[in-house]
Amino acid sequence: MTTSLAPDAPPTVPLPVTAVTCLEDRAHIERSTQLQLVPGVQQLRLGPISALAVDRSLHTELTGADATVLDVRVVRAWTPRGPRPPADDDSPLRHHVHALDEERRTLEQRRDRSRARLDLLGRLAADLLREIGEGAGYGETEQERWAAELDRVDAERATHEDELGVTQNRLTILNTELQEARHALDLSEEDPPELTAHVELTVRAAAAGPAELRLSHLTPCALWRPAYRATLDAGELTLQTDAMVWQRTGEDWSGVRLTLSTARSAAATTPPRLVEDRLTLRDRSSEERSSVAVELREEAVSDVGPKQVTGLPGVDDGGEVRVLRAPDPASVPGDGRAHRVPLTAASSPAHSEYVCAPELSPLVTQVVRFTNTTGHALLAGPVDLIRGSGFTGRGTLDFTAPGAAHELAFGSADTYRVTRETEESRHTTGLSQRTRITRTVRLHLSRFSGPGETDDRVITLRERIPVSEVSEVEIRLRKDACSPAPDSLDAEGIARWDVSLPPGGRRTVTLVYEVSASGKVTGLSDA
């Protein structure tokens, strides 16, 4: 509700934010304060709080006294904005008015200091003249000292009077300029009132005494996302987990207990509706029975995860609510900007290797494998990559369970070069009309080394071989023609070589495989 506060409203009791649970798209705010209750029914005014507080989510708990909460509600009112520094996006005129106001405040302080100094010098001169009169009455003749003291006082008084005159003159000009600037600001811009909110609490207490009030509510315009910083140093990977927190709730969170949760309170709890899915069967035509159509299909092998969306992604928690807590009190201003809050840091041994998939990219990438030793699940998010030379780039960390292995790519190594060449030959037998395609892939690998490098380095090469899903098409690796034969070949058709290169060395890897298909197979030329 939005109302205007009565002039005789009770005094406001501060209700600061003490704890915040930040969710994926909102925040659960907890506040606490000490109350001094009197016997009987009384109404208390608490706040101010964020005007975005969700009314129906208000929950209060009163402890430490024999009292009962009769009613609690949020009361909102439009109030004029108080004096505050202009923001970066404010107009130059508003910045000019603020600068003039600050200068006027400084000149007024200088004027007050000059007046105080002149008043002190006036009393000093009066005391000095009284001392001269009393000394002359007693027959003392210290004319030189008296003259020197009077000259010093008069000189200081003249200096401060001149300074006071200059200050007064500048203040007069500044007041006129400030009045004109404010008049222009009133004509050109309108400063709308600010919507403020307070909590009205009605309590019935059996006896007088202190009580502790805890109040909680939901607030929109707040969210968080995980972020990481991975530092590779001497075979050890240090992973720092942070939370990027945004909030524009209308108030700052200062020194609060911050909890980060992946719970989705707004998600629907009803199961999806079931719809009919009809499957129909038909007989194949004679043309379809006499031929088998094949085509080349690119298949990405990956884990099942959330659908990728543009913009700020959601929090991938692996389907289970995850809760992280900041070890120290956190402060997040309500400016709507991203603020980094440290959560955990852990180190684990790391195994580093240099990997290249020439079909996708000619670059040799340093891949680091490590184990999640943080004690909690690593949520999907961006990661800053740092090694001996400093910041090397930014990658993406996928969801990783506690104790699970994971890998990060730390950028390419510029001292390697890989080129790829392919050849293809086709042969068809006359009787069986069986088509045989032979493909040869050559990978040329070279290493450029500095004068101080003397050790060999192993490069892992990966090349893909097609995988057939129909019995009419056979694919065979010709190990006798490969130079050298792959060290391994997995079920997805990925061949792997571990090639050792000395400084300045060169190697050529050859892969040969055959694709054989019967005469009734069509579409093999496109594959």
GROMACS .gro file of N, CA and C in nm, residues 21-28 218-225 246 261-267 315:
model
   75
   21THR      N    1   1.993  -1.381   0.161
   21THR     CA    2   2.004  -1.502   0.082
   21THR      C    3   1.970  -1.465  -0.062
   22CYS      N    4   2.072  -1.462  -0.146
   22CYS     CA    5   2.054  -1.420  -0.285
   22CYS      C    6   2.020  -1.542  -0.369
   23LEU      N    7   1.906  -1.534  -0.439
   23LEU     CA    8   1.860  -1.641  -0.526
   23LEU      C    9   1.894  -1.608  -0.671
   24GLU      N   10   1.842  -1.690  -0.762
   24GLU     CA   11   1.878  -1.671  -0.903
   24GLU      C   12   1.824  -1.540  -0.959
   25ASP      N   13   1.707  -1.493  -0.911
   25ASP     CA   14   1.650  -1.370  -0.966
   25ASP      C   15   1.583  -1.283  -0.859
   26ARG      N   16   1.613  -1.305  -0.734
   26ARG     CA   17   1.558  -1.224  -0.624
   26ARG      C   18   1.640  -1.249  -0.500
   27ALA      N   19   1.602  -1.187  -0.389
   27ALA     CA   20   1.678  -1.201  -0.265
   27ALA      C   21   1.582  -1.211  -0.148
   28HIS      N   22   1.622  -1.290  -0.049
   28HIS     CA   23   1.547  -1.302   0.076
   28HIS      C   24   1.622  -1.222   0.182
  218LEU      N   25   1.090  -1.103   0.086
  218LEU     CA   26   1.150  -1.117  -0.046
  218LEU      C   27   1.161  -0.981  -0.114
  219THR      N   28   1.264  -0.966  -0.197
  219THR     CA   29   1.285  -0.843  -0.271
  219THR      C   30   1.334  -0.877  -0.411
  220PRO      N   31   1.272  -0.821  -0.516
  220PRO     CA   32   1.324  -0.843  -0.652
  220PRO      C   33   1.445  -0.754  -0.679
  221CYS      N   34   1.488  -0.753  -0.804
  221CYS     CA   35   1.601  -0.669  -0.850
  221CYS      C   36   1.731  -0.706  -0.780
  222ALA      N   37   1.752  -0.835  -0.758
  222ALA     CA   38   1.877  -0.883  -0.701
  222ALA      C   39   1.904  -1.022  -0.758
  223LEU      N   40   2.029  -1.050  -0.793
  223LEU     CA   41   2.065  -1.179  -0.849
  223LEU      C   42   2.214  -1.202  -0.831
  224TRP      N   43   2.256  -1.326  -0.856
  224TRP     CA   44   2.398  -1.361  -0.845
  224TRP      C   45   2.430  -1.467  -0.949
  225ARG      N   46   2.557  -1.476  -0.984
  225ARG     CA   47   2.608  -1.579  -1.073
  225ARG      C   48   2.749  -1.617  -1.026
  246TRP      N   49   2.461  -0.867  -0.818
  246TRP     CA   50   2.400  -0.742  -0.863
  246TRP      C   51   2.277  -0.715  -0.776
  261SER      N   52   2.217  -1.907  -0.312
  261SER     CA   53   2.138  -2.029  -0.331
  261SER      C   54   2.094  -2.040  -0.476
  262THR      N   55   2.080  -2.163  -0.523
  262THR     CA   56   2.030  -2.188  -0.658
  262THR      C   57   1.883  -2.225  -0.658
  263ALA      N   58   1.814  -2.210  -0.545
  263ALA     CA   59   1.671  -2.242  -0.540
  263ALA      C   60   1.593  -2.148  -0.630
  264ARG      N   61   1.495  -2.202  -0.699
  264ARG     CA   62   1.411  -2.124  -0.790
  264ARG      C   63   1.270  -2.120  -0.731
  265SER      N   64   1.245  -2.019  -0.649
  265SER     CA   65   1.116  -2.009  -0.582
  265SER      C   66   1.003  -1.979  -0.678
  266ALA      N   67   1.035  -1.923  -0.796
  266ALA     CA   68   0.931  -1.888  -0.892
  266ALA      C   69   0.904  -1.998  -0.994
  267ALA      N   70   0.980  -2.107  -0.987
  267ALA     CA   71   0.962  -2.214  -1.085
  267ALA      C   72   0.829  -2.286  -1.060
  315VAL      N   73   2.167  -2.028  -1.353
  315VAL     CA   74   2.261  -2.102  -1.270
  315VAL      C   75   2.241  -2.251  -1.294
   0.00000   0.00000   0.00000
